[in-house]
Amino acid sequence: MFGLSLPTIPFLPFLSGRSTPAETEPLVLDRDAVEEIGRELDALREETLASLGDEDREYLYRIIKAQRGFEIAGRGLLFVGFFPPAWVAGVAALSVSKILDNMEIGHNVMHGQYDWMREPSLNSRVFEWDTVCPSDQWRHSHNYVHHTYTNILGQDRDIGYGILRMDPAQKWHPYYLGNPVYATALMLLFEWGVMMHDAEVDRIVAGRRSWRDVIPIAKGWWRKARRQVLKDYIAFPVLSGPMFVPTLLGNVTANLVRNVWAYSIIFCGHFPSGVQSFTEEETADETRGEWYVRQMLGSANITGSPLFHIMSGNLSHQIEHHLFPDLPAHRYPELAPKVRELCDKHGLPYNTGGFTAQVGSVWKKIFELALPPGWTSAEPESRVVIERHRATDYPEGVAGILADETTEGVEHGRQVRA
């Protein structure tokens, strides 16, 4: 195609003629082990819930105080943005403020992690964050859809966000040749992409949804986005008088920094090498233990310092977040060694790595999956075979009896593929 022999292209070293992943011996996780994992994780969750108290409350208050301090400092410095060091410091402070607001405060509060405090302003159902996406729409697309159907193809819309090919099981189309371009645009405009997520534009284009369905959603966009645009791009620049342009550019830059950072952290937690996807058949009528195992196999962590974890909203502990989305995220570092120990006990992979390694793995996947199958060399497939429950294991009348499946060498198993 195009008259080029792909293996000789020097700037695409990952290309080769091999498309079939090397076979590896799958891990077989029997039913008893799956349910034991479920029981142990349930116990760990209950233990943590029972220990919540003043320290957790004070932690959140400290983060909110720091976020507000950075915002005041950032906006104040932009008022004297004619002095370049002040402008740079103002943008840095405002960027930190927006990152803390979105990731360590907004994301976690809207998950209900602090509802136990009974603080009206921190209630998950009414909290609003400093971004254009209305919180109620985010709670539906993220808290409900994504966390319920994590990495299930056809159900979890976070796989590719409706515009990217992020899994080999997604059917290739020439449209996906633009994968790197779409990913870059999503990264730079991430808050706007998150805002439009609930519209399911890809389904509208495919004729499976009407534009009329989007009207109520679009009204929410208008109400929220106009306030954000007015605040960042009109009100504060006007208040700065002759510093209108530097202040406007400072706000644009801070939002851009926040978008790139949030995108990178989130994609590193969901799409690096080794993260597994699932089919609807494989996950039908899951038990609690099977749901837990899917969360562990479908997520990845990022190693880093305590400050790095705070700035990531502790989504650097994405595995723990998917296991316990309603536990305060600052508890994830203390839960992580216990979760990893449980994985080691049962031979399950615990996907973790440094930020540069994880983000590099994500972008490599973005470029590779832009190309037709057979144009790239596939990595060995990491597989876990989960032995499923027989129908006779359930009491009569339980809805949704799990169907038996057969995997080579395992009578009642299902294969979870990378």
Tab-separated table of C-alpha atoms in Angstrom:
chain	number	residue	atom	x	y	z
A	1	MET	CA	0.000	0.000	0.000
A	2	PHE	CA	1.252	3.476	-1.015
A	3	GLY	CA	4.209	1.626	-2.558
A	4	LEU	CA	6.025	1.303	0.768
A	5	SER	CA	7.504	-1.757	2.404
A	6	LEU	CA	6.517	-1.137	6.017
A	7	PRO	CA	9.310	-3.056	7.804
A	8	THR	CA	11.835	-0.697	6.175
A	9	ILE	CA	10.253	2.540	7.405
A	10	PRO	CA	12.866	3.837	9.878
A	11	PHE	CA	10.550	6.010	11.968
A	12	LEU	CA	8.071	3.202	12.642
A	13	PRO	CA	10.315	0.623	14.338
A	14	PHE	CA	7.370	-1.190	15.930
A	15	LEU	CA	5.937	-2.225	12.563
A	16	SER	CA	6.432	-5.739	11.237
A	17	GLY	CA	4.503	-8.323	9.325
A	18	ARG	CA	3.464	-10.321	12.421
A	19	SER	CA	-0.041	-9.697	13.718
A	20	THR	CA	-0.783	-12.794	15.788
A	21	PRO	CA	0.246	-12.471	19.430
A	22	ALA	CA	2.548	-15.092	20.835
A	23	GLU	CA	0.755	-17.736	22.857
A	24	THR	CA	1.302	-17.691	26.594
A	25	GLU	CA	0.053	-20.081	29.199
A	26	PRO	CA	-3.080	-18.590	30.774
A	27	LEU	CA	-3.567	-18.292	34.490
A	28	VAL	CA	-6.565	-20.357	35.571
A	29	LEU	CA	-8.369	-18.762	38.479
A	30	ASP	CA	-10.842	-21.230	39.942
A	31	ARG	CA	-14.233	-20.336	41.336
A	32	ASP	CA	-13.201	-20.710	44.963
A	33	ALA	CA	-10.248	-18.348	44.476
A	34	VAL	CA	-12.465	-15.760	42.780
A	35	GLU	CA	-14.957	-15.768	45.617
A	36	GLU	CA	-12.167	-15.717	48.207
A	37	ILE	CA	-10.813	-12.586	46.508
A	38	GLY	CA	-14.286	-11.082	46.727
A	39	ARG	CA	-14.582	-11.828	50.416
A	40	GLU	CA	-11.127	-10.471	51.239
A	41	LEU	CA	-11.710	-7.242	49.314
A	42	ASP	CA	-15.134	-6.789	50.888
A	43	ALA	CA	-13.516	-7.198	54.313
A	44	LEU	CA	-10.790	-4.692	53.416
A	45	ARG	CA	-13.427	-2.196	52.298
A	46	GLU	CA	-15.486	-2.610	55.467
A	47	GLU	CA	-12.379	-2.268	57.625
A	48	THR	CA	-11.484	1.005	55.903
A	49	LEU	CA	-15.029	2.355	56.122
A	50	ALA	CA	-15.077	1.667	59.856
A	51	SER	CA	-11.880	3.666	60.340
A	52	LEU	CA	-13.009	6.866	58.562
A	53	GLY	CA	-13.001	9.889	60.815
A	54	ASP	CA	-11.403	13.183	61.746
A	55	GLU	CA	-8.111	12.551	59.925
A	56	ASP	CA	-9.935	12.032	56.628
A	57	ARG	CA	-12.088	15.102	57.235
A	58	GLU	CA	-9.073	17.273	58.020
A	59	TYR	CA	-7.197	15.947	55.003
A	60	LEU	CA	-9.963	17.106	52.659
A	61	TYR	CA	-10.197	20.501	54.371
A	62	ARG	CA	-6.420	20.967	53.970
A	63	ILE	CA	-6.619	20.151	50.269
A	64	ILE	CA	-9.524	22.579	49.780
A	65	LYS	CA	-7.625	25.290	51.663
A	66	ALA	CA	-4.534	24.696	49.514
A	67	GLN	CA	-6.595	24.728	46.305
A	68	ARG	CA	-8.199	28.048	47.216
A	69	GLY	CA	-4.850	29.497	48.199
A	70	PHE	CA	-3.304	28.555	44.856
A	71	GLU	CA	-6.274	30.063	42.999
A	72	ILE	CA	-6.075	33.365	44.898
A	73	ALA	CA	-2.298	33.508	44.381
A	74	GLY	CA	-2.583	32.617	40.701
A	75	ARG	CA	-5.259	35.173	39.895
A	76	GLY	CA	-3.496	37.828	41.947
A	77	LEU	CA	-0.190	37.270	40.146
A	78	LEU	CA	-1.896	37.497	36.758
A	79	PHE	CA	-3.028	41.020	37.671
A	80	VAL	CA	0.661	41.999	37.487
A	81	GLY	CA	1.308	39.763	34.490
A	82	PHE	CA	3.282	42.514	32.729
A	83	PHE	CA	6.210	41.165	34.751
A	84	PRO	CA	7.041	37.813	33.033
A	85	PRO	CA	8.078	35.901	36.190
A	86	ALA	CA	4.795	36.929	37.829
A	87	TRP	CA	2.825	35.720	34.797
A	88	VAL	CA	4.616	32.350	34.814
A	89	ALA	CA	4.127	31.965	38.574
A	90	GLY	CA	0.468	32.961	38.228
A	91	VAL	CA	-0.159	30.384	35.508
A	92	ALA	CA	1.614	27.699	37.552
A	93	ALA	CA	-0.420	28.478	40.684
A	94	LEU	CA	-3.720	28.605	38.770
A	95	SER	CA	-2.865	25.320	37.017
A	96	VAL	CA	-2.239	23.620	40.361
A	97	SER	CA	-5.514	25.027	41.669
A	98	LYS	CA	-7.505	23.671	38.738
A	99	ILE	CA	-5.808	20.253	38.935
A	100	LEU	CA	-6.549	19.949	42.657
A	101	ASP	CA	-10.136	21.103	42.148
A	102	ASN	CA	-10.791	18.587	39.364
A	103	MET	CA	-8.857	15.560	40.547
A	104	GLU	CA	-8.312	15.430	44.300
A	105	ILE	CA	-11.470	17.342	45.218
A	106	GLY	CA	-14.133	17.266	42.475
A	107	HIS	CA	-13.626	13.749	41.136
A	108	ASN	CA	-13.429	12.214	44.585
A	109	VAL	CA	-16.217	14.214	46.217
A	110	MET	CA	-18.590	13.415	43.328
A	111	HIS	CA	-17.844	9.722	43.828
A	112	GLY	CA	-19.468	10.055	47.247
A	113	GLN	CA	-16.177	9.493	49.055
A	114	TYR	CA	-17.013	12.156	51.633
A	115	ASP	CA	-20.800	11.881	51.855
A	116	TRP	CA	-20.349	10.343	55.306
A	117	MET	CA	-19.221	13.779	56.541
A	118	ARG	CA	-22.748	15.145	55.957
A	119	GLU	CA	-21.245	18.433	54.826
A	120	PRO	CA	-23.847	19.993	52.457
A	121	SER	CA	-21.258	21.708	50.251
A	122	LEU	CA	-19.358	18.422	49.825
A	123	ASN	CA	-22.340	16.220	49.035
A	124	SER	CA	-21.764	14.195	45.860
A	125	ARG	CA	-25.219	14.973	44.477
A	126	VAL	CA	-24.875	18.766	44.532
A	127	PHE	CA	-21.121	19.426	44.192
A	128	GLU	CA	-19.963	21.345	41.108
A	129	TRP	CA	-16.405	21.556	39.883
A	130	ASP	CA	-14.320	24.075	37.940
A	131	THR	CA	-14.806	22.551	34.486
A	132	VAL	CA	-17.361	22.816	31.676
A	133	CYS	CA	-18.890	19.358	32.202
A	134	PRO	CA	-22.068	19.459	34.359
A	135	SER	CA	-21.559	17.293	37.424
A	136	ASP	CA	-24.812	15.367	36.982
A	137	GLN	CA	-23.832	14.275	33.471
A	138	TRP	CA	-20.364	13.276	34.660
A	139	ARG	CA	-21.832	11.211	37.498
A	140	HIS	CA	-23.899	9.273	34.962
A	141	SER	CA	-21.207	8.672	32.335
A	142	HIS	CA	-18.421	8.043	34.849
A	143	ASN	CA	-19.749	6.895	38.218
A	144	TYR	CA	-22.469	4.718	36.757
A	145	VAL	CA	-21.565	3.650	33.208
A	146	HIS	CA	-17.781	3.461	33.439
A	147	HIS	CA	-17.461	2.059	36.951
A	148	THR	CA	-20.223	-0.493	36.426
A	149	TYR	CA	-19.057	-1.742	33.021
A	150	THR	CA	-15.318	-1.156	33.311
A	151	ASN	CA	-13.534	-2.309	30.136
A	152	ILE	CA	-16.523	-4.232	28.770
A	153	LEU	CA	-16.508	-3.684	25.025
A	154	GLY	CA	-19.798	-2.288	23.826
A	155	GLN	CA	-20.801	-1.076	27.297
A	156	ASP	CA	-17.939	0.987	28.720
A	157	ARG	CA	-17.901	4.132	26.592
A	158	ASP	CA	-14.606	5.228	28.145
A	159	ILE	CA	-12.903	2.724	25.827
A	160	GLY	CA	-11.946	5.211	23.134
A	161	TYR	CA	-14.504	7.822	24.266
A	162	GLY	CA	-16.437	7.189	21.055
A	163	ILE	CA	-13.662	8.603	18.853
A	164	LEU	CA	-10.523	6.496	19.441
A	165	ARG	CA	-9.539	2.890	18.789
A	166	MET	CA	-7.955	1.822	22.082
A	167	ASP	CA	-8.482	-1.953	21.970
A	168	PRO	CA	-7.599	-4.508	19.252
A	169	ALA	CA	-11.112	-5.943	19.551
A	170	GLN	CA	-12.556	-2.695	18.190
A	171	LYS	CA	-13.108	-3.244	14.475
A	172	TRP	CA	-10.629	-1.241	12.393
A	173	HIS	CA	-11.919	1.417	9.982
A	174	PRO	CA	-9.930	3.883	7.820
A	175	TYR	CA	-11.261	6.607	10.130
A	176	TYR	CA	-8.895	5.300	12.827
A	177	LEU	CA	-5.848	6.326	10.779
A	178	GLY	CA	-6.411	9.645	12.537
A	179	ASN	CA	-6.129	8.040	15.993
A	180	PRO	CA	-3.066	10.113	17.047
A	181	VAL	CA	-4.681	13.326	15.807
A	182	TYR	CA	-7.950	12.645	17.635
A	183	ALA	CA	-6.065	11.685	20.798
A	184	THR	CA	-4.034	14.900	20.705
A	185	ALA	CA	-7.165	17.001	20.209
A	186	LEU	CA	-8.901	15.182	23.073
A	187	MET	CA	-5.877	15.774	25.307
A	188	LEU	CA	-5.798	19.522	24.626
A	189	LEU	CA	-9.579	19.943	24.895
A	190	PHE	CA	-10.173	17.271	27.509
A	191	GLU	CA	-12.738	19.157	29.614
A	192	TRP	CA	-14.841	19.725	26.483
A	193	GLY	CA	-14.524	16.080	25.459
A	194	VAL	CA	-15.678	14.996	28.916
A	195	MET	CA	-18.585	17.424	28.630
A	196	MET	CA	-19.773	15.897	25.344
A	197	HIS	CA	-19.252	12.302	26.472
A	198	ASP	CA	-22.857	11.697	27.519
A	199	ALA	CA	-24.158	12.824	24.108
A	200	GLU	CA	-22.779	9.632	22.498
A	201	VAL	CA	-22.106	11.475	19.234
A	202	ASP	CA	-20.740	8.329	17.572
A	203	ARG	CA	-24.150	6.670	18.019
A	204	ILE	CA	-25.849	9.718	16.498
A	205	VAL	CA	-23.530	9.566	13.476
A	206	ALA	CA	-24.274	5.843	13.144
A	207	GLY	CA	-28.029	6.547	13.239
A	208	ARG	CA	-28.584	4.700	16.533
A	209	ARG	CA	-29.522	7.848	18.434
A	210	SER	CA	-31.495	10.958	17.542
A	211	TRP	CA	-30.234	14.509	17.883
A	212	ARG	CA	-33.444	15.200	19.807
A	213	ASP	CA	-32.094	13.023	22.618
A	214	VAL	CA	-29.219	15.454	23.045
A	215	ILE	CA	-31.349	18.564	23.568
A	216	PRO	CA	-31.769	18.126	27.377
A	217	ILE	CA	-28.072	17.312	27.668
A	218	ALA	CA	-27.097	20.334	25.565
A	219	LYS	CA	-29.127	22.600	27.845
A	220	GLY	CA	-26.955	21.403	30.723
A	221	TRP	CA	-23.837	22.155	28.667
A	222	TRP	CA	-25.033	25.673	27.962
A	223	ARG	CA	-25.799	26.447	31.592
A	224	LYS	CA	-22.455	25.141	32.871
A	225	ALA	CA	-20.094	26.069	30.029
A	226	ARG	CA	-21.272	29.660	29.718
A	227	ARG	CA	-20.472	30.228	33.403
A	228	GLN	CA	-17.000	28.766	32.971
A	229	VAL	CA	-16.293	30.743	29.814
A	230	LEU	CA	-17.597	33.946	31.397
A	231	LYS	CA	-15.445	33.451	34.509
A	232	ASP	CA	-12.141	32.485	32.863
A	233	TYR	CA	-12.248	34.284	29.525
A	234	ILE	CA	-14.272	37.434	30.205
A	235	ALA	CA	-14.788	38.364	33.889
A	236	PHE	CA	-11.257	37.938	35.262
A	237	PRO	CA	-9.541	39.380	32.167
A	238	VAL	CA	-11.869	42.429	32.287
A	239	LEU	CA	-11.196	42.882	36.019
A	240	SER	CA	-7.464	43.001	35.285
A	241	GLY	CA	-7.995	46.116	33.134
A	242	PRO	CA	-4.922	46.801	30.976
A	243	MET	CA	-3.699	43.257	31.717
A	244	PHE	CA	-6.710	41.790	29.868
A	245	VAL	CA	-4.669	39.887	27.273
A	246	PRO	CA	-2.014	38.436	29.645
A	247	THR	CA	-4.774	37.373	32.066
A	248	LEU	CA	-6.801	35.802	29.262
A	249	LEU	CA	-3.732	33.925	27.998
A	250	GLY	CA	-2.915	32.859	31.556
A	251	ASN	CA	-6.367	31.358	32.051
A	252	VAL	CA	-6.223	29.598	28.685
A	253	THR	CA	-2.800	28.176	29.562
A	254	ALA	CA	-3.904	26.987	33.022
A	255	ASN	CA	-6.905	25.185	31.533
A	256	LEU	CA	-4.643	23.648	28.905
A	257	VAL	CA	-2.184	22.406	31.557
A	258	ARG	CA	-5.063	20.917	33.571
A	259	ASN	CA	-6.478	19.202	30.459
A	260	VAL	CA	-3.163	17.630	29.433
A	261	TRP	CA	-2.434	16.450	32.988
A	262	ALA	CA	-5.898	14.973	33.595
A	263	TYR	CA	-5.899	13.219	30.212
A	264	SER	CA	-2.455	11.718	30.816
A	265	ILE	CA	-3.265	10.418	34.305
A	266	ILE	CA	-6.607	8.953	33.241
A	267	PHE	CA	-5.264	7.291	30.093
A	268	CYS	CA	-2.318	5.831	32.049
A	269	GLY	CA	-4.816	4.237	34.425
A	270	HIS	CA	-6.902	2.636	31.691
A	271	PHE	CA	-4.966	1.993	28.482
A	272	PRO	CA	-1.300	1.037	29.019
A	273	SER	CA	0.063	-2.306	27.931
A	274	GLY	CA	-1.289	-5.221	29.942
A	275	VAL	CA	-4.710	-3.766	30.742
A	276	GLN	CA	-7.383	-6.265	29.756
A	277	SER	CA	-10.761	-5.882	28.096
A	278	PHE	CA	-13.829	-8.085	28.319
A	279	THR	CA	-16.882	-9.100	26.320
A	280	GLU	CA	-20.489	-8.823	27.415
A	281	GLU	CA	-20.762	-12.631	27.351
A	282	GLU	CA	-17.761	-13.037	29.641
A	283	THR	CA	-19.199	-10.686	32.222
A	284	ALA	CA	-22.880	-11.641	32.162
A	285	ASP	CA	-24.344	-11.929	35.666
A	286	GLU	CA	-21.040	-11.541	37.470
A	287	THR	CA	-20.600	-12.485	41.071
A	288	ARG	CA	-19.087	-9.937	43.436
A	289	GLY	CA	-15.727	-11.699	43.240
A	290	GLU	CA	-15.761	-11.714	39.434
A	291	TRP	CA	-16.520	-7.990	39.405
A	292	TYR	CA	-13.537	-7.354	41.667
A	293	VAL	CA	-11.228	-9.421	39.463
A	294	ARG	CA	-12.375	-7.504	36.373
A	295	GLN	CA	-11.561	-4.204	38.077
A	296	MET	CA	-8.039	-5.393	38.917
A	297	LEU	CA	-7.347	-6.726	35.424
A	298	GLY	CA	-8.867	-3.703	33.694
A	299	SER	CA	-6.885	-0.971	35.487
A	300	ALA	CA	-3.287	0.133	35.973
A	301	ASN	CA	-1.333	2.157	38.544
A	302	ILE	CA	1.412	4.755	38.281
A	303	THR	CA	4.267	4.878	40.751
A	304	GLY	CA	5.384	8.222	42.181
A	305	SER	CA	5.926	10.427	45.211
A	306	PRO	CA	3.213	11.431	47.711
A	307	LEU	CA	2.955	14.825	45.968
A	308	PHE	CA	2.515	13.101	42.616
A	309	HIS	CA	-0.329	11.017	44.048
A	310	ILE	CA	-2.067	14.118	45.419
A	311	MET	CA	-1.756	15.924	42.090
A	312	SER	CA	-3.225	12.889	40.334
A	313	GLY	CA	-6.193	12.826	42.697
A	314	ASN	CA	-4.729	9.471	43.739
A	315	LEU	CA	-5.899	8.119	40.373
A	316	SER	CA	-2.308	6.973	40.174
A	317	HIS	CA	-3.847	4.158	42.252
A	318	GLN	CA	-6.409	3.372	39.555
A	319	ILE	CA	-6.624	-0.307	40.558
A	320	GLU	CA	-7.625	0.580	44.104
A	321	HIS	CA	-9.946	3.293	42.831
A	322	HIS	CA	-11.835	0.817	40.649
A	323	LEU	CA	-12.085	-1.624	43.523
A	324	PHE	CA	-13.230	0.991	46.049
A	325	PRO	CA	-14.530	4.063	44.162
A	326	ASP	CA	-16.456	5.359	47.190
A	327	LEU	CA	-13.559	5.218	49.673
A	328	PRO	CA	-11.556	8.456	50.197
A	329	ALA	CA	-8.835	8.358	47.552
A	330	HIS	CA	-6.060	9.457	49.914
A	331	ARG	CA	-6.494	6.027	51.575
A	332	TYR	CA	-5.483	4.194	48.391
A	333	PRO	CA	-1.713	4.318	49.108
A	334	GLU	CA	-2.261	2.355	52.339
A	335	LEU	CA	-4.617	-0.099	50.582
A	336	ALA	CA	-2.332	-0.680	47.589
A	337	PRO	CA	0.186	-3.025	49.310
A	338	LYS	CA	-2.674	-5.181	50.597
A	339	VAL	CA	-4.276	-5.377	47.153
A	340	ARG	CA	-0.930	-6.219	45.577
A	341	GLU	CA	-0.337	-8.920	48.184
A	342	LEU	CA	-3.717	-10.407	47.309
A	343	CYS	CA	-2.814	-10.380	43.609
A	344	ASP	CA	0.513	-12.073	44.341
A	345	LYS	CA	-1.242	-14.679	46.448
A	346	HIS	CA	-3.433	-15.721	43.524
A	347	GLY	CA	-0.898	-15.088	40.757
A	348	LEU	CA	-2.848	-12.174	39.301
A	349	PRO	CA	-0.978	-9.395	37.480
A	350	TYR	CA	-0.731	-6.057	39.274
A	351	ASN	CA	-0.149	-3.538	36.485
A	352	THR	CA	2.002	-0.666	37.728
A	353	GLY	CA	4.881	1.410	36.429
A	354	GLY	CA	6.443	4.844	36.278
A	355	PHE	CA	4.620	7.739	34.649
A	356	THR	CA	6.868	7.977	31.593
A	357	ALA	CA	6.677	4.219	30.997
A	358	GLN	CA	2.877	4.122	31.301
A	359	VAL	CA	2.232	7.203	29.201
A	360	GLY	CA	4.694	5.965	26.570
A	361	SER	CA	2.864	2.645	26.477
A	362	VAL	CA	-0.451	4.460	25.969
A	363	TRP	CA	0.793	6.561	23.055
A	364	LYS	CA	2.427	3.524	21.470
A	365	LYS	CA	-0.964	1.814	21.566
A	366	ILE	CA	-2.667	4.889	20.100
A	367	PHE	CA	-0.311	4.846	17.109
A	368	GLU	CA	-0.386	1.078	16.638
A	369	LEU	CA	-4.165	0.769	16.766
A	370	ALA	CA	-4.501	3.522	14.171
A	371	LEU	CA	-3.187	1.050	11.622
A	372	PRO	CA	-4.962	-1.953	10.072
A	373	PRO	CA	-4.516	-5.349	11.764
A	374	GLY	CA	-1.429	-7.056	10.380
A	375	TRP	CA	0.569	-3.855	9.997
A	376	THR	CA	1.981	-3.958	13.507
A	377	SER	CA	3.612	-6.522	15.720
A	378	ALA	CA	1.342	-7.560	18.569
A	379	GLU	CA	2.710	-8.152	22.052
A	380	PRO	CA	2.184	-11.526	23.721
A	381	GLU	CA	-1.346	-11.771	25.011
A	382	SER	CA	-1.747	-11.781	28.785
A	383	ARG	CA	-4.708	-13.938	29.725
A	384	VAL	CA	-6.549	-14.952	32.841
A	385	VAL	CA	-9.106	-17.747	32.658
A	386	ILE	CA	-11.790	-17.405	35.302
A	387	GLU	CA	-13.711	-20.506	36.183
A	388	ARG	CA	-17.387	-19.558	36.328
A	389	HIS	CA	-20.208	-20.801	38.528
A	390	ARG	CA	-22.505	-23.574	37.398
A	391	ALA	CA	-26.217	-22.865	37.343
A	392	THR	CA	-26.644	-25.403	40.162
A	393	ASP	CA	-24.517	-23.198	42.423
A	394	TYR	CA	-27.328	-20.651	42.589
A	395	PRO	CA	-30.569	-20.891	44.530
A	396	GLU	CA	-33.667	-21.525	42.471
A	397	GLY	CA	-35.254	-18.264	41.325
A	398	VAL	CA	-32.058	-16.161	41.245
A	399	ALA	CA	-32.266	-13.957	38.165
A	400	GLY	CA	-29.618	-14.204	35.501
A	401	ILE	CA	-28.099	-17.643	35.976
A	402	LEU	CA	-24.517	-17.650	34.783
A	403	ALA	CA	-23.992	-19.600	31.599
A	404	ASP	CA	-21.340	-22.294	31.499
A	405	GLU	CA	-18.540	-21.750	29.046
A	406	THR	CA	-15.730	-24.032	27.970
A	407	THR	CA	-12.107	-23.041	27.633
A	408	GLU	CA	-9.397	-25.431	26.509
A	409	GLY	CA	-8.360	-27.429	29.561
A	410	VAL	CA	-10.984	-25.806	31.787
A	411	GLU	CA	-14.500	-27.218	31.902
A	412	HIS	CA	-16.338	-24.186	33.228
A	413	GLY	CA	-14.201	-21.189	32.379
A	414	ARG	CA	-14.123	-17.941	30.597
A	415	GLN	CA	-11.152	-16.273	29.011
A	416	VAL	CA	-10.317	-12.695	29.867
A	417	ARG	CA	-8.165	-11.330	27.093
A	418	ALA	CA	-5.664	-8.538	26.997
